[in-house]
């Protein structure tokens, strides 16, 4: 596609529920990143994929968070047993290679009530 | 761990003034540095990308400089306009992109 697409754009869920957030990167971009942004702060790194494998998942806050990229294109960020503190904007970005810039999607605003 | 600091945190200027936004980072082992713009409730829009071998990059009224050895980058916006009001984020890239908290700019008409 022309840009990075994230769905849904907004998600409201009840505490304790499971959610999936989807990212469709630019075609051909091998690197894919997930970030989380809380109000008034810069984005914080969650996980980085190079191809199908998670090259760095050190930013995932705990084991309730998991992400996959089974075919090296679309990625899904999965959050189990959601908590109110998970409320944030989840951003996805892709890049064709290490020394290129990132292109970000518009994000998914997750609200846990 | 890369630490990124942006000063000032907020800036309000009258239309027509030039803007100077500062960014400092602790780890100089970077591939490149990007400046992004973020409007309220929106995603990030890339403004400029400076490779580690470059000293500056220009696009229209925007100019960004990079001094990798001292861990500093500066974004200059000439002749500011109300449409420039947004939050500007600096992001050096080593293994991954790291962000500061941003500078929120308000340009008064």
Short mmCIF file of C-alpha atoms in Angstrom, two decimals:
data_model
loop_
_atom_site.label_atom_id
_atom_site.label_comp_id
_atom_site.label_asym_id
_atom_site.label_seq_id
_atom_site.Cartn_x
_atom_site.Cartn_y
_atom_site.Cartn_z
CA UNK A 1 0.00 0.00 0.00
CA UNK A 2 0.94 3.64 -0.16
CA UNK A 3 1.38 4.01 3.57
CA UNK A 4 1.30 2.14 6.85
CA UNK A 5 -2.24 1.16 7.72
CA UNK A 6 -3.42 0.48 11.26
CA UNK A 7 -6.77 -0.94 12.27
CA UNK A 8 -8.90 -0.22 14.13
CA UNK A 9 -8.28 3.49 14.53
CA UNK A 10 -10.08 3.42 17.86
CA UNK A 11 -10.78 0.56 20.24
CA UNK A 12 -12.69 0.71 23.50
CA UNK A 13 -12.60 -2.45 25.59
CA UNK A 14 -13.49 -3.52 29.08
CA UNK A 15 -10.85 -4.27 31.66
CA UNK A 16 -9.83 -7.91 31.49
CA UNK A 17 -10.70 -8.40 27.83
CA UNK A 18 -8.37 -9.49 25.02
CA UNK A 19 -7.60 -7.15 22.09
CA UNK A 20 -5.77 -7.39 18.79
CA UNK A 21 -4.32 -4.43 16.95
CA UNK A 22 -3.32 -4.79 13.31
CA UNK A 23 -0.56 -3.15 11.30
CA UNK A 24 -0.20 -3.39 7.53
CA UNK A 25 3.23 -1.98 6.58
CA UNK A 26 4.38 -0.51 3.29
CA UNK A 27 4.85 -3.28 0.76
CA UNK A 28 8.43 -4.51 0.68
CA UNK A 29 9.43 -3.02 4.03
CA UNK A 30 11.18 -5.75 5.97
CA UNK A 31 11.49 -3.88 9.25
CA UNK A 32 8.39 -3.27 11.37
CA UNK A 33 8.18 -1.56 14.74
CA UNK A 34 5.50 -1.13 17.39
CA UNK A 35 5.52 1.85 19.72
CA UNK A 36 3.18 3.03 22.45
CA UNK A 37 2.48 6.68 23.19
CA UNK A 38 0.84 7.98 26.33
CA UNK A 39 -0.59 11.47 26.56
CA UNK A 40 2.04 14.18 26.62
CA UNK A 41 4.94 11.80 26.07
CA UNK A 42 7.03 10.65 23.15
CA UNK A 43 6.50 7.19 21.66
CA UNK A 44 8.08 4.30 23.58
CA UNK A 45 9.51 1.27 21.80
CA UNK A 46 7.70 -2.05 22.22
CA UNK A 47 8.98 -4.54 19.65
CA UNK A 48 10.92 -4.73 16.38
CA UNK A 49 10.51 -7.30 13.61
CA UNK A 50 13.00 -7.99 10.87
CA UNK A 51 11.10 -10.19 8.45
CA UNK A 52 9.05 -12.73 10.36
CA UNK A 53 11.13 -12.82 13.51
CA UNK A 54 11.03 -10.54 16.52
CA UNK A 55 14.56 -9.12 16.57
CA UNK A 56 13.97 -7.19 19.78
CA UNK A 57 10.98 -7.47 22.11
CA UNK A 58 12.65 -5.80 25.06
CA UNK A 59 10.08 -3.01 25.17
CA UNK A 60 7.06 -5.21 25.80
CA UNK A 61 5.98 -4.25 29.33
CA UNK A 62 4.97 -7.75 30.51
CA UNK A 63 3.83 -11.14 29.30
CA UNK A 64 0.30 -9.92 28.62
CA UNK A 65 1.69 -8.32 25.47
CA UNK A 66 2.62 -10.37 22.43
CA UNK A 67 3.13 -9.60 18.74
CA UNK A 68 3.40 -11.71 15.62
CA UNK A 69 4.31 -11.23 11.98
CA UNK A 70 3.85 -14.70 10.52
CA UNK A 71 4.43 -13.94 6.83
CA UNK A 72 6.77 -10.99 7.14
CA UNK A 73 4.19 -8.38 6.21
CA UNK A 74 1.11 -7.76 8.41
CA UNK A 75 1.71 -7.70 12.15
CA UNK A 76 -0.71 -8.11 15.03
CA UNK A 77 -0.13 -6.80 18.54
CA UNK A 78 -2.07 -8.85 21.07
CA UNK A 79 -2.90 -7.76 24.60
CA UNK A 80 -4.40 -10.19 27.09
CA UNK A 81 -6.32 -9.32 30.27
CA UNK A 82 -6.25 -5.60 29.45
CA UNK A 83 -5.76 -3.11 32.25
CA UNK A 84 -6.67 0.58 32.43
CA UNK A 85 -2.97 1.42 32.31
CA UNK A 86 -2.78 -0.10 28.82
CA UNK A 87 -4.80 2.83 27.49
CA UNK A 88 -2.62 4.66 24.99
CA UNK A 89 -2.07 5.18 21.28
CA UNK A 90 -0.32 2.21 19.70
CA UNK A 91 1.80 3.21 16.71
CA UNK A 92 3.26 1.01 14.02
CA UNK A 93 6.10 1.97 11.69
CA UNK A 94 7.95 0.28 8.86
CA UNK A 95 11.25 0.82 7.10
CA UNK A 96 12.90 -0.79 4.06
CA UNK A 97 16.26 -1.12 5.77
CA UNK A 98 18.24 -0.06 8.80
CA UNK A 99 19.62 3.22 7.50
CA UNK A 100 16.33 4.41 6.02
CA UNK A 101 13.75 6.51 7.79
CA UNK A 102 10.60 5.15 9.35
CA UNK A 103 7.07 5.70 8.09
CA UNK A 104 4.43 5.64 10.79
CA UNK A 105 0.78 4.73 10.64
CA UNK A 106 -1.95 6.88 12.17
CA UNK A 107 -2.11 4.68 15.24
CA UNK A 108 -4.77 2.82 17.19
CA UNK A 109 -6.18 4.63 20.20
CA UNK A 110 -6.89 1.98 22.84
CA UNK A 111 -9.12 2.87 25.76
CA UNK A 112 -9.63 0.32 28.54
CA UNK A 113 -12.67 1.10 30.72
CA UNK B 1 19.97 3.07 26.51
CA UNK B 2 19.52 6.14 24.30
CA UNK B 3 18.20 9.15 26.21
CA UNK B 4 16.72 11.99 24.14
CA UNK B 5 16.05 15.44 25.54
CA UNK B 6 14.18 18.21 23.73
CA UNK B 7 14.35 21.81 24.81
CA UNK B 8 12.19 23.79 25.19
CA UNK B 9 9.19 21.62 26.08
CA UNK B 10 6.85 24.30 24.75
CA UNK B 11 7.23 27.41 22.67
CA UNK B 12 4.80 30.17 21.70
CA UNK B 13 5.75 32.75 19.08
CA UNK B 14 4.04 35.34 16.89
CA UNK B 15 3.62 34.54 13.23
CA UNK B 16 6.69 35.30 11.14
CA UNK B 17 9.29 34.55 13.80
CA UNK B 18 11.94 31.93 13.20
CA UNK B 19 11.81 28.83 15.40
CA UNK B 20 14.77 26.96 16.90
CA UNK B 21 14.09 23.54 18.42
CA UNK B 22 16.89 21.70 20.19
CA UNK B 23 17.48 18.00 20.64
CA UNK B 24 20.26 16.23 22.50
CA UNK B 25 20.94 12.50 22.72
CA UNK B 26 23.35 10.43 24.79
CA UNK B 27 24.52 7.69 22.39
CA UNK B 28 26.28 9.01 19.28
CA UNK B 29 26.33 5.58 17.58
CA UNK B 30 23.41 6.32 15.30
CA UNK B 31 22.59 5.56 11.67
CA UNK B 32 20.43 8.63 11.17
CA UNK B 33 18.11 11.06 12.90
CA UNK B 34 14.55 11.95 11.97
CA UNK B 35 12.44 14.93 12.86
CA UNK B 36 8.71 14.30 13.02
CA UNK B 37 5.66 16.48 13.36
CA UNK B 38 2.62 15.34 15.34
CA UNK B 39 -0.72 17.12 15.30
CA UNK B 40 -3.10 16.58 18.24
CA UNK B 41 -4.67 13.13 18.11
CA UNK B 42 -2.75 12.20 14.96
CA UNK B 43 0.14 9.99 13.97
CA UNK B 44 3.70 11.06 13.18
CA UNK B 45 4.64 12.77 9.93
CA UNK B 46 8.29 12.63 8.92
CA UNK B 47 9.77 16.07 8.19
CA UNK B 48 13.46 15.45 7.65
CA UNK B 49 15.88 12.54 7.74
CA UNK B 50 19.58 13.25 8.30
CA UNK B 51 22.05 10.43 7.74
CA UNK B 52 24.89 10.12 10.25
CA UNK B 53 27.38 11.22 7.60
CA UNK B 54 25.48 14.45 6.90
CA UNK B 55 25.69 17.75 8.75
CA UNK B 56 22.36 19.17 7.67
CA UNK B 57 19.24 18.63 5.63
CA UNK B 58 16.81 21.17 4.20
CA UNK B 59 13.22 21.03 3.01
CA UNK B 60 11.47 24.29 2.18
CA UNK B 61 11.35 26.44 5.32
CA UNK B 62 12.80 23.64 7.43
CA UNK B 63 16.47 23.05 8.09
CA UNK B 64 17.91 20.47 10.45
CA UNK B 65 21.51 20.20 11.56
CA UNK B 66 23.25 17.23 13.12
CA UNK B 67 26.41 17.14 15.24
CA UNK B 68 26.69 13.45 15.93
CA UNK B 69 29.85 13.60 17.99
CA UNK B 70 28.32 15.99 20.49
CA UNK B 71 24.90 14.33 20.38
CA UNK B 72 22.94 17.34 19.16
CA UNK B 73 20.47 18.22 16.46
CA UNK B 74 18.62 21.46 15.83
CA UNK B 75 15.50 22.05 13.77
CA UNK B 76 15.07 25.53 12.34
CA UNK B 77 11.72 26.67 10.97
CA UNK B 78 11.89 29.94 9.08
CA UNK B 79 9.08 32.51 8.97
CA UNK B 80 6.69 30.51 11.13
CA UNK B 81 3.00 30.28 10.27
CA UNK B 82 -0.04 29.29 12.37
CA UNK B 83 -0.14 26.01 10.44
CA UNK B 84 3.24 25.13 11.95
CA UNK B 85 1.57 24.72 15.35
CA UNK B 86 2.17 21.12 16.39
CA UNK B 87 4.45 18.96 18.50
CA UNK B 88 7.87 18.30 16.99
CA UNK B 89 9.70 15.11 17.88
CA UNK B 90 13.36 14.31 17.45
CA UNK B 91 14.31 10.64 16.96
CA UNK B 92 17.89 9.40 16.63
CA UNK B 93 18.17 5.88 15.25
CA UNK B 94 20.71 3.42 16.51
CA UNK B 95 19.42 -0.12 16.68
CA UNK B 96 15.94 1.39 16.91
CA UNK B 97 14.34 4.81 16.88
CA UNK B 98 14.32 6.58 20.24
CA UNK B 99 12.13 9.59 20.96
CA UNK B 100 12.20 12.64 23.10
CA UNK B 101 9.02 14.03 24.67
CA UNK B 102 8.83 16.69 21.97
CA UNK B 103 8.52 20.44 21.73
CA UNK B 104 4.98 21.77 21.45
CA UNK B 105 4.92 24.83 19.22
CA UNK B 106 2.17 27.42 19.06
CA UNK B 107 2.37 30.09 16.37
CA UNK B 108 0.03 33.01 17.11
CA UNK B 109 -1.63 34.79 14.20
#
